[in-house]
């Protein structure tokens, strides 16, 4: 864990990317939190307001440093909100122990790794639901490289459930992030079929349920996820197949998109052109959050879309299956 | 238990006697004979619905038979009425009670009719030939009974039976002097017959089409064609009609439709349609492996006959009550439905309940196919199942005896338990007392209308068409000629 | 069941006033016959598992479900097992809904049990009498009520039979023998009872007085009689009064109906039209009831209601019941109507349909199973095919075996690789040694022809009636109605429905065949005859074995004979049969026919002499002997030596022999002739040559 | 003398009688076998029987401390549920009772040592209560049925849980309570810890601890308690628990009335209402409306499992046991017809045909599941679909005791298959042998086919049902099978 040498100018973005690369299993929100903590420990704000101010700055800095800060912001917002919740409080007494700014700070600084561990535990927990969702003779449709989904299916496979998988892999770039999962499943004896996104509607009848990962779960219970998820959800809904979103609860974002183009990020997907130039853009590798930051190479677009809640049957978090309608309550509770 | 059937078979002629004092013995004999002919004719008419075949016949009569027995007994218990000899009545006389009841209940009658459908409560179904005009041909009389008692049931079966009956009556007809056959036969001879049939049970679309066809055929008969010749011509035409429009059509449809049943298919059907049955047997004969799921409903339990005939044929059958629809569609891969009529707006009129099946199938994205001869196509259109429909006697919904008995004694126990502080004078009543319970109505619909969007394909002898092109076929088939 | 609550509520208030008496029930855990051989050799029938639950559980559950409070369970063979099982079951915990008392008895028939019960004075009020193999969920409420009502009116209404309505053909109904009840329509009184063979001219000889004094009678032949009777204590008294009764229907019911005139006792029938009721009293029924249970006709007594506390069945699509930790290979296929017990595993490519598989079974790869019943801990080798067979606990079937319809593999049998078990073979490792009345079970010699090299087990040779049962089983499995099996033995067989004693059973078929010889008897007397015959021949046989003093035997015989006023010829027949059996028995034990005969007859001459005096009697005796020996090992030899001894002891004189020899019945059938062939010279010698007679004989021989 | 034996065919009423004289173990066993024999079935009877049984269990228990009691009740519950998993009312009641016990235990502990520490914050209506809750793994898990339903690794929760302590109270104080959060004793004001879970202070103790139960609640600092006050306190624990259970029983008694109260808000004059089965709840609901308004009821008979009862209800009104569905409910009332309501009895098959003229569909479920979908008498799904096709609102009347925290993973598993002989007589030998006759008892109805739920706590949309469920069950109890 390299701590940046010079405290005065703390390179938040750098830390962030470094963290991600150093630990492939890390997710953006957690990474963000981590880097913020590092920042905190690096330079010691002495007062509450100072701290908040610092965090605020760093966050904005960090957000601006990546192209699609949605999932990342889940982490930073959470962190800020946490500080607010715990610092801006009449220093009251609970169970005799006086909790003040220092405690909080110490607590955070000391336990960076712990948080990461919990985050991973969360994923494992979710994975354990696999056996309940996937039954004998099911046909699961999934896509993208979401590690949670992967883990979930793996669990089911290891538990000896006799199911099959249809994996949607994008045609253009065949080094698609789904492949590690596909091969693991196949190793476990699970028959996997890979289809291009264009074949989704065609194969939908065979499907019994679909699982998708998410970059962020937004306030109305909808999700922001890799491009194509929306499409998949619509098709599934139309065919009456349940769509399950698999996401750790720290991916809940305080964001309320009204539609596809309301995500607060700029994606030049639609490039009307008359000539050949710019056509290359579609080649732009679509990535799932995890992998995106895994090799956080800039210039690589991470294209996402927004899937409204009415298409989602349930959100599987480490603490259970939520109805989309339950998400807003969660967020409400944090911010008010 | 075959007893009831045989019972009813034998019982027919004798039981008929008390009912019709007016008839001279001679007529009686004639009638009995006619009756037999009518029946034999229908049986002979193999393509006709198999439920008129002895076997099917048995199966069929069982259910109602039981019903009517205890019902008769019960009725005689509750409101003792002269004809409590009905106990022994053969099946086809059964509903006679119901309309006897209706007469008795004149005052309350209004309250017993569901307003929504008051337009459908035409004159009560006729079940006796009391007051049937003299010149109704015995064969037609017989047919009337068979229809009112579902002995002959199913749109095309009734149509065929009717035409055959007309054949006989036409043969028995003689043109009065200074009348042209083409003039007289229709209006003065055929019409009363038809009205009589209508009074037994409202006629079906196919019958309507057939009648229209026949009438205008008669109308076309060259006035100076010798009578016998004309009659023979007509009969020949009728035979041709039956042959072409039904026998052959059924074949064609069965062949087309059976091709739709693929290996390993799970076929879902509702109630019993003769064409669907033929299709399935055909497919089985073709050596296709498939399973059949039959959903059935009170009060007619037609599906049970279908199940029986299929199981006898050796097909793997699963049988579910109407409440099992969801269970049924979960496994089904194809839905085959019969029709009472195809309406010009692509909607299907068929045995009540069909729509629910179609809907459920539609929700599960299972293709719904309707098999229907073009003779059942109609130019009429309707949106709901309420305007055009048929209301059957409510008594048919009473439960079989043992259940009833069971209910009774549990009821009586309730009595004990509650010390008779009942709203209506203590006695715990059963459904059979419905006439005496103000505000209670029992609705026994015959048909419902399935929206076109639930139907993927209609198979008629002209091939497979989308519901939208029903009117096209109708023009072609029923008006073109 | 909803109404019950309310009924319960109302009635019990009423009941409170009346002093409370517990509802008692008697369970007859024994089937006094062996149609479940070879399984019943090692286990009592009531512990055989149906759909992986022991039969007795169903019965007790049924009783508990009808609110019984005291249960007496009669058991006379394998009683230890029964006791052991029950003592570890929930029925003997203090939480059990009723008190359960197991009564060991040495009885050899239902009758004995009943009499015994009567002496024990256990029964206070009315009680329910059922067999240990009843599977039922019908509610006895109505029956009890009506029974009670009748009792109040008339103390003589001593019994109510609960009968389930079933159609003309029904898989759970016996196809061999239709029980025909003639019931008075309004009093529900059973006025006449007969057993009719299907495909016989359905002639009932209903006594005319019945027809006279009953306005309206139903003749019901469409009923499943699973022996659920509601009895009053008088019933027991009845049993005791006539100590030769054995079977509740054939003897008791019939008897009571007989002397209705004198005692006015009435037996009523309660016909149920809802619910399920059946007896697992033969393999066919076993098959039928199993399938009923799996397809839920016995609801709620279905596998997934987990009668036993340790069961964890769960029903999934296509009527498949799986217990936890069932291991299915990915490519294995579990078809519809299948039950899989805990920790059972199916190998790759295995296909199972309509089968019930117990716990801890190991089914290999690519195995094909259809309609198979596999009990616990069995292992089936790869590529084997099993159709409609019963495979008992711990059986191991090798690779590439083929077990065909109706085959029964008893406990611990092992079949070597590549063996084919042909249809209807009953393979076992142990057999019952027909020793003293306690039958001891011994290991038999393995027969490689049956189980292949390295296998273990041999084929249990079958008596006629058991073949019928097998046909029945097959029939059941093939879902076909039982086809023509018109040998008269099945009359007897079904006739013994309820009884057929352990030892007597092989004789019953003889007596059957004999019945055809002495065919002038009316069915009625023949029945008594059959009775007397069993009793007599058994007792004689036993005493012969025990080497009792002939005089005592003689006395016993007399007593018996008095009791069931049997004719001399019956006595003779009994004696003859007893002897031949004894001899056969000795022969089996390894003696040479000669010694056997000597040992059997010589000490007991008086016995024989007592019953054969006149010449024709002697002839008849010989005839009986011959007829019986037909079925015995080394029959002809035995006959030879027997005749010899009889001659030398001159128990039978020359004329006797002559008459016998000339009697056309003695040469009626091929095997009759075969048997007596060897005796020919002897007879010739005795009778003194008589040519045309030789020719006769020659003619006979050809 | 058999007379006495006749009523003894076991059933709810006989069972309740027997409870008095039987010892606990016997009663439990008896109940189990009654469940297995389906001699007690359908939600209400099961619920009633369960409450009575548990009442006895608790009463009989000589508890040393609450956790033992909880454990005991849990075990009993587990056995009952195992006996007939598809009667979810049993499990629900057990959970409710467990909730009661925990509640009591905690309050009790407040008394023991909590109060001095709790700052009365104006924002928290019941400071004591919120403050002294055992730490919840996460708020979400509270309304995440799966959490329970799944045999879950408790480590994470434990970590989170044990770590919440320091922050919990303040959090609670932080924000206003959510609607419904304080509705019932079991409803816990959501603690804000949920999303923060990963940020909480690390647990000193192993993260792999079992989920905290009230007894080991980290809230109380291990104050060595003197034996005697422990005793007294335990005693009133028991008393209070019993009170709680009795409250539960009362709730069961009045549930229909409570639901019926809102009848007039939903039924207007001259509308045509379609219903199904002989549900007592629905009948009461309609009857209440009928006092003030005139309308028409179309009654589908629910053949083959409930039609006799339906007929009886229509003809004779409500009567104890008249509805299979409602055996044990002892209210009686006149048939609707006698209140001047027109009742039209139709076979199930005619539902679609009539739907176009129906204004409302009113149904009673067998069980309502956590995600707003429900199980109801077979045929309900068909009706709901027809209603949806005709845009007719579907209203579901359900007592809270029917709300189950179970998440429907595989809906087919929840459906009970009944006795085929109700469809085709057993006597029809050939038919029953050659044809597979199937008789499903329940239907699963998806939440999107339902427009409104009316519980005894009022109406709510299917999407909000999760909250009501959450309010009534404790996270720790959702999964009874976990030891």
XYZ file of N, CA and C in Angstrom, chain A residues 74-229:
468
model
N -20.636 6.186 -5.812
C -21.350 5.441 -4.778
C -20.475 5.377 -3.537
N -19.207 5.041 -3.758
C -18.300 4.921 -2.630
C -18.067 6.259 -1.943
N -17.690 7.253 -2.730
C -17.333 8.535 -2.112
C -18.519 9.124 -1.362
N -19.685 9.104 -2.008
C -20.861 9.663 -1.333
C -21.083 8.950 -0.016
N -21.015 7.644 -0.107
C -21.233 6.856 1.109
C -20.294 7.337 2.198
N -19.034 7.489 1.819
C -18.018 7.869 2.792
C -18.326 9.237 3.386
N -18.577 10.179 2.500
C -18.892 11.531 2.993
C -20.075 11.465 3.941
N -21.098 10.817 3.486
C -22.304 10.787 4.268
C -22.023 10.188 5.640
N -21.146 9.208 5.616
C -20.812 8.535 6.866
C -20.149 9.533 7.815
N -19.200 10.254 7.261
C -18.524 11.259 8.092
C -19.549 12.237 8.640
N -20.375 12.726 7.738
C -21.371 13.693 8.178
C -22.169 13.105 9.327
N -22.627 11.898 9.082
C -23.493 11.282 10.090
C -22.782 11.200 11.424
N -21.498 10.941 11.397
C -20.830 10.671 12.662
C -20.109 11.875 13.250
N -19.797 12.833 12.410
C -19.021 13.960 12.940
C -19.915 15.140 13.303
N -20.842 15.432 12.383
C -21.661 16.625 12.639
C -22.767 16.285 13.610
N -22.381 15.991 14.806
C -23.402 15.591 15.769
C -23.015 16.177 17.114
N -23.979 16.710 17.793
C -23.639 17.172 19.144
C -22.897 16.048 19.836
N -21.656 16.254 20.190
C -20.857 15.147 20.731
C -21.590 14.574 21.926
N -22.349 13.643 21.618
C -23.201 13.077 22.673
C -22.498 11.855 23.257
N -23.114 11.319 24.235
C -22.505 10.170 24.902
C -23.293 8.926 24.540
N -22.581 7.927 24.092
C -23.273 6.649 23.986
C -22.494 5.631 24.778
N -23.228 4.851 25.483
C -22.623 3.816 26.321
C -21.371 4.367 26.977
N -21.501 5.495 27.498
C -20.410 6.039 28.303
C -19.219 6.465 27.478
N -19.061 5.904 26.250
C -17.823 6.253 25.545
C -18.036 7.504 24.707
N -17.082 8.406 24.776
C -17.219 9.645 24.030
C -16.663 9.434 22.635
N -17.528 9.536 21.656
C -17.038 9.367 20.293
C -16.823 10.737 19.698
N -15.635 11.053 19.363
C -15.460 12.361 18.738
C -14.697 12.172 17.453
N -14.447 13.231 16.869
C -13.785 13.279 15.583
C -12.575 12.355 15.535
N -11.759 12.415 16.578
C -10.534 11.628 16.544
C -10.843 10.147 16.415
N -11.766 9.724 17.257
C -12.109 8.288 17.212
C -12.474 7.894 15.801
N -13.396 8.654 15.262
C -13.874 8.295 13.926
C -12.686 8.201 12.998
N -11.895 9.240 13.010
C -10.787 9.282 12.076
C -9.893 8.060 12.314
N -9.571 7.830 13.584
C -8.683 6.695 13.874
C -9.332 5.415 13.330
N -10.546 5.289 13.709
C -11.270 4.080 13.270
C -11.127 3.881 11.770
N -11.378 4.941 11.036
C -11.329 4.809 9.579
C -9.917 4.500 9.115
N -9.020 5.287 9.584
C -7.649 5.148 9.093
C -7.109 3.754 9.381
N -7.453 3.288 10.575
C -6.873 1.990 10.945
C -7.458 0.846 10.119
N -8.676 1.006 9.689
C -9.335 -0.208 9.188
C -9.569 -0.245 7.699
N -8.736 0.458 6.984
C -8.894 0.451 5.530
C -9.108 -0.951 5.001
N -8.228 -1.850 5.363
C -8.310 -3.199 4.787
C -9.611 -3.893 5.190
N -9.953 -3.648 6.412
C -11.159 -4.318 6.908
C -12.331 -4.034 5.974
N -12.444 -2.767 5.600
C -13.570 -2.416 4.736
C -13.495 -3.226 3.455
N -12.291 -3.279 2.917
C -12.146 -4.041 1.679
C -12.607 -5.463 1.911
N -12.166 -6.013 3.025
C -12.520 -7.411 3.273
C -14.042 -7.539 3.311
N -14.656 -6.644 4.027
C -16.117 -6.737 4.119
C -16.733 -6.689 2.732
N -16.190 -5.775 1.929
C -16.747 -5.643 0.580
C -16.683 -6.989 -0.126
N -15.573 -7.659 0.026
C -15.428 -8.953 -0.656
C -16.345 -9.982 -0.034
N -16.398 -9.957 1.288
C -17.319 -10.883 1.965
C -18.711 -10.695 1.384
N -19.048 -9.439 1.199
C -20.374 -9.162 0.647
C -20.564 -9.957 -0.635
N -19.561 -9.932 -1.482
C -19.701 -10.633 -2.755
C -19.900 -12.130 -2.509
N -19.086 -12.662 -1.603
C -19.220 -14.091 -1.314
C -20.637 -14.394 -0.827
N -21.091 -13.555 0.079
C -22.438 -13.775 0.620
C -23.443 -13.862 -0.509
N -23.345 -12.887 -1.385
C -24.307 -12.886 -2.495
C -24.180 -14.178 -3.279
N -22.948 -14.559 -3.518
C -22.725 -15.758 -4.323
C -23.463 -16.943 -3.706
N -23.510 -16.952 -2.389
C -24.132 -18.106 -1.735
C -25.618 -18.227 -2.063
N -26.196 -17.142 -2.541
C -27.611 -17.248 -2.912
C -27.793 -18.065 -4.181
N -26.692 -18.283 -4.849
C -26.772 -18.932 -6.156
C -27.691 -20.131 -6.141
N -27.436 -21.019 -5.192
C -28.185 -22.282 -5.193
C -29.687 -22.053 -5.055
N -30.046 -20.936 -4.413
C -31.488 -20.746 -4.230
C -32.129 -20.235 -5.518
N -31.343 -19.487 -6.265
C -31.937 -18.894 -7.464
C -31.846 -19.814 -8.657
N -30.808 -20.575 -8.707
C -30.607 -21.426 -9.871
C -30.974 -22.848 -9.494
N -31.907 -23.407 -10.241
C -32.414 -24.736 -9.931
C -32.045 -25.699 -11.051
N -32.286 -26.964 -10.759
C -32.067 -27.965 -11.800
C -32.826 -27.573 -13.061
N -32.205 -27.848 -14.192
C -32.818 -27.688 -15.529
C -33.187 -26.231 -15.822
N -32.607 -25.292 -15.111
C -32.797 -23.891 -15.476
C -31.884 -23.535 -16.635
N -32.263 -22.485 -17.344
C -31.371 -21.922 -18.354
C -31.173 -20.451 -18.015
N -29.962 -20.110 -17.637
C -29.682 -18.764 -17.155
C -29.106 -17.927 -18.277
N -29.672 -16.746 -18.455
C -29.098 -15.823 -19.431
C -28.327 -14.751 -18.677
N -27.095 -14.522 -19.064
C -26.344 -13.453 -18.407
C -25.379 -12.830 -19.390
N -24.763 -11.764 -18.942
C -23.860 -11.053 -19.829
C -22.856 -10.266 -19.010
N -21.832 -9.765 -19.665
C -20.873 -8.906 -18.992
C -19.968 -9.671 -18.046
N -19.061 -8.942 -17.468
C -18.030 -9.594 -16.665
C -18.238 -9.414 -15.190
N -19.445 -9.030 -14.799
C -19.651 -8.765 -13.387
C -19.148 -9.917 -12.540
N -18.266 -9.597 -11.618
C -17.678 -10.679 -10.821
C -18.688 -11.278 -9.868
N -19.635 -10.465 -9.456
C -20.648 -10.995 -8.544
C -21.470 -12.058 -9.249
N -21.949 -11.710 -10.423
C -22.731 -12.692 -11.172
C -21.899 -13.944 -11.356
N -20.670 -13.748 -11.773
C -19.788 -14.898 -11.985
C -19.737 -15.761 -10.740
N -19.485 -15.113 -9.610
C -19.361 -15.860 -8.363
C -20.658 -16.610 -8.079
N -21.758 -15.936 -8.298
C -23.057 -16.544 -8.010
C -23.256 -17.821 -8.813
N -22.989 -17.712 -10.103
C -23.173 -18.892 -10.950
C -22.197 -19.987 -10.536
N -20.968 -19.568 -10.226
C -19.971 -20.570 -9.861
C -20.470 -21.350 -8.641
N -20.919 -20.604 -7.671
C -21.436 -21.257 -6.465
C -22.473 -22.313 -6.824
N -23.434 -21.879 -7.630
C -24.502 -22.810 -8.011
C -23.907 -24.050 -8.654
N -22.990 -23.828 -9.561
C -22.381 -24.956 -10.278
C -21.691 -25.883 -9.297
N -20.944 -25.276 -8.362
C -20.207 -26.118 -7.408
C -21.187 -26.890 -6.542
N -22.338 -26.303 -6.265
C -23.330 -26.994 -5.442
C -24.005 -28.130 -6.208
N -23.629 -28.296 -7.464
C -24.148 -29.437 -8.223
C -25.510 -29.199 -8.839
N -25.914 -27.949 -8.923
C -27.171 -27.668 -9.607
C -26.974 -27.971 -11.088
N -27.996 -28.566 -11.676
C -27.846 -28.977 -13.075
C -28.526 -27.971 -13.983
N -27.796 -26.873 -14.252
C -28.389 -25.824 -15.084
C -27.506 -25.532 -16.275
N -28.023 -24.729 -17.182
C -27.262 -24.345 -18.360
C -27.225 -22.829 -18.441
N -26.260 -22.325 -19.175
C -26.063 -20.883 -19.214
C -25.988 -20.403 -20.654
N -26.700 -19.313 -20.917
C -26.522 -18.625 -22.200
C -25.776 -17.334 -21.902
N -24.603 -17.186 -22.454
C -23.785 -16.019 -22.161
C -23.776 -15.095 -23.361
N -24.186 -13.857 -23.133
C -24.184 -12.902 -24.234
C -22.819 -12.241 -24.281
N -22.081 -12.450 -25.358
C -20.781 -11.793 -25.484
C -20.841 -10.869 -26.695
N -20.294 -9.687 -26.505
C -20.367 -8.728 -27.615
C -19.472 -9.205 -28.743
N -19.968 -9.034 -29.947
C -19.299 -9.648 -31.093
C -17.960 -9.020 -31.406
N -17.916 -7.683 -31.365
C -16.728 -7.013 -31.905
C -15.459 -7.498 -31.200
N -15.429 -7.310 -29.904
C -14.170 -7.643 -29.211
C -14.320 -8.973 -28.483
N -13.689 -9.963 -29.007
C -13.919 -11.293 -28.453
C -13.120 -11.551 -27.187
N -12.192 -10.665 -26.857
C -11.537 -10.829 -25.561
C -12.472 -10.286 -24.477
N -13.776 -10.461 -24.754
C -14.816 -9.947 -23.863
C -14.591 -10.432 -22.444
N -15.014 -9.595 -21.510
C -14.689 -9.874 -20.112
C -15.471 -11.073 -19.580
N -16.475 -11.538 -20.354
C -17.240 -12.670 -19.859
C -16.430 -13.964 -19.852
N -15.375 -13.979 -20.667
C -14.727 -15.260 -20.938
C -14.160 -15.986 -19.738
N -13.506 -15.291 -18.842
C -13.043 -16.045 -17.662
C -14.177 -16.815 -17.011
N -15.312 -16.146 -16.832
C -16.454 -16.818 -16.204
C -16.888 -18.017 -17.032
N -16.991 -17.787 -18.325
C -17.461 -18.875 -19.192
C -16.584 -20.099 -19.009
N -15.284 -19.849 -19.043
C -14.392 -21.025 -18.965
C -14.523 -21.686 -17.596
N -14.630 -20.887 -16.527
C -14.783 -21.511 -15.207
C -16.011 -22.407 -15.212
N -17.111 -21.859 -15.676
C -18.351 -22.633 -15.675
C -18.177 -23.918 -16.461
N -17.587 -23.771 -17.631
C -17.434 -24.971 -18.469
C -16.589 -25.993 -17.728
N -15.564 -25.490 -17.052
C -14.716 -26.419 -16.282
C -15.573 -27.173 -15.277
N -16.520 -26.462 -14.718
C -17.364 -27.088 -13.693
C -18.455 -27.971 -14.304
N -18.389 -28.126 -15.609
C -19.340 -29.040 -16.243
C -20.672 -28.400 -16.555
N -20.719 -27.096 -16.505
C -21.973 -26.413 -16.861
C -21.936 -26.090 -18.350
N -22.922 -26.596 -19.100
C -22.954 -26.274 -20.531
C -23.217 -24.780 -20.723
N -22.355 -24.142 -21.473
C -22.519 -22.711 -21.712
C -22.624 -22.450 -23.205
N -23.634 -21.661 -23.576
C -23.749 -21.242 -24.967
C -23.426 -19.753 -25.023
N -22.624 -19.350 -25.981
C -22.352 -17.916 -26.106
C -23.069 -17.397 -27.343
N -23.769 -16.276 -27.160
C -24.494 -15.700 -28.294
C -24.153 -14.225 -28.396
N -24.228 -13.687 -29.593
C -24.048 -12.238 -29.750
C -25.300 -11.521 -29.263
N -25.158 -10.244 -28.893
C -26.325 -9.497 -28.399
C -27.482 -9.534 -29.382
N -27.128 -9.657 -30.646
C -28.201 -9.647 -31.642
C -29.072 -10.892 -31.537
N -28.597 -11.942 -30.868
C -29.362 -13.197 -30.810
C -30.188 -13.309 -29.538
N -30.158 -12.237 -28.742
C -30.855 -12.336 -27.455
C -32.338 -12.625 -27.650
N -33.005 -11.811 -28.435
C -34.449 -11.976 -28.611
C -34.747 -13.389 -29.098
N -33.918 -13.848 -30.007
C -34.146 -15.168 -30.585
C -34.098 -16.246 -29.520
N -33.126 -16.152 -28.633
C -32.924 -17.252 -27.683
C -33.782 -17.094 -26.423
N -34.502 -15.976 -26.355
C -35.169 -15.681 -25.090
C -36.133 -16.768 -24.632
N -36.771 -17.453 -25.560
C -37.758 -18.448 -25.139
C -37.162 -19.558 -24.285
N -35.909 -19.868 -24.564
C -35.291 -20.978 -23.841
C -34.934 -20.590 -22.409
N -34.880 -19.290 -22.170
C -34.343 -18.806 -20.898
C -35.357 -18.969 -19.761
N -34.847 -19.253 -18.567
C -35.743 -19.280 -17.411
C -35.550 -18.061 -16.527
N -34.326 -17.571 -16.398
C -34.139 -16.308 -15.686
C -32.834 -15.661 -16.119
N -32.736 -14.359 -15.860
C -31.531 -13.642 -16.282
C -30.890 -12.961 -15.085
N -29.570 -12.915 -15.089
C -28.818 -12.218 -14.044
C -27.949 -11.158 -14.687
N -27.955 -9.972 -14.126
C -27.046 -8.938 -14.623
C -26.338 -8.259 -13.459
N -25.139 -7.794 -13.705
C -24.423 -7.017 -12.703
C -24.836 -5.552 -12.836
N -24.323 -4.724 -11.967
C -24.660 -3.307 -12.066
C -23.467 -2.471 -11.637
N -23.320 -1.322 -12.278
C -22.302 -0.371 -11.823
C -22.825 0.381 -10.639
N -24.086 0.750 -10.766
C -24.691 1.472 -9.665
C -26.171 1.168 -9.622
N -26.683 1.099 -8.395
C -28.123 0.942 -8.243
C -28.655 2.308 -7.867
N -29.524 2.856 -8.707
C -29.937 4.237 -8.488
C -31.179 4.315 -7.610
N -31.563 5.539 -7.306
C -32.519 5.736 -6.221
C -33.876 5.100 -6.460
N -34.315 5.071 -7.675
C -35.660 4.538 -7.901
C -35.634 3.008 -8.072
N -34.492 2.427 -7.800
C -34.418 0.971 -7.908
C -33.960 0.511 -9.273
N -33.788 1.454 -10.166
C -33.242 1.090 -11.464
C -31.747 0.884 -11.347
N -31.108 0.463 -12.412
C -29.667 0.270 -12.347
C -28.968 0.942 -13.516
N -27.721 1.304 -13.267
C -26.848 1.740 -14.343
C -25.867 0.609 -14.578
N -25.820 0.123 -15.795
C -24.941 -1.010 -16.055
C -24.421 -0.948 -17.476
N -23.598 -1.896 -17.792
C -22.939 -1.853 -19.097
C -23.965 -1.779 -20.219
N -23.563 -1.114 -21.285
C -24.462 -0.928 -22.413
C -25.058 -2.276 -22.844
N -26.354 -2.284 -23.058
C -26.985 -3.518 -23.536
C -27.863 -4.150 -22.476
N -27.596 -3.777 -21.230
C -28.403 -4.360 -20.160
C -29.868 -3.976 -20.311
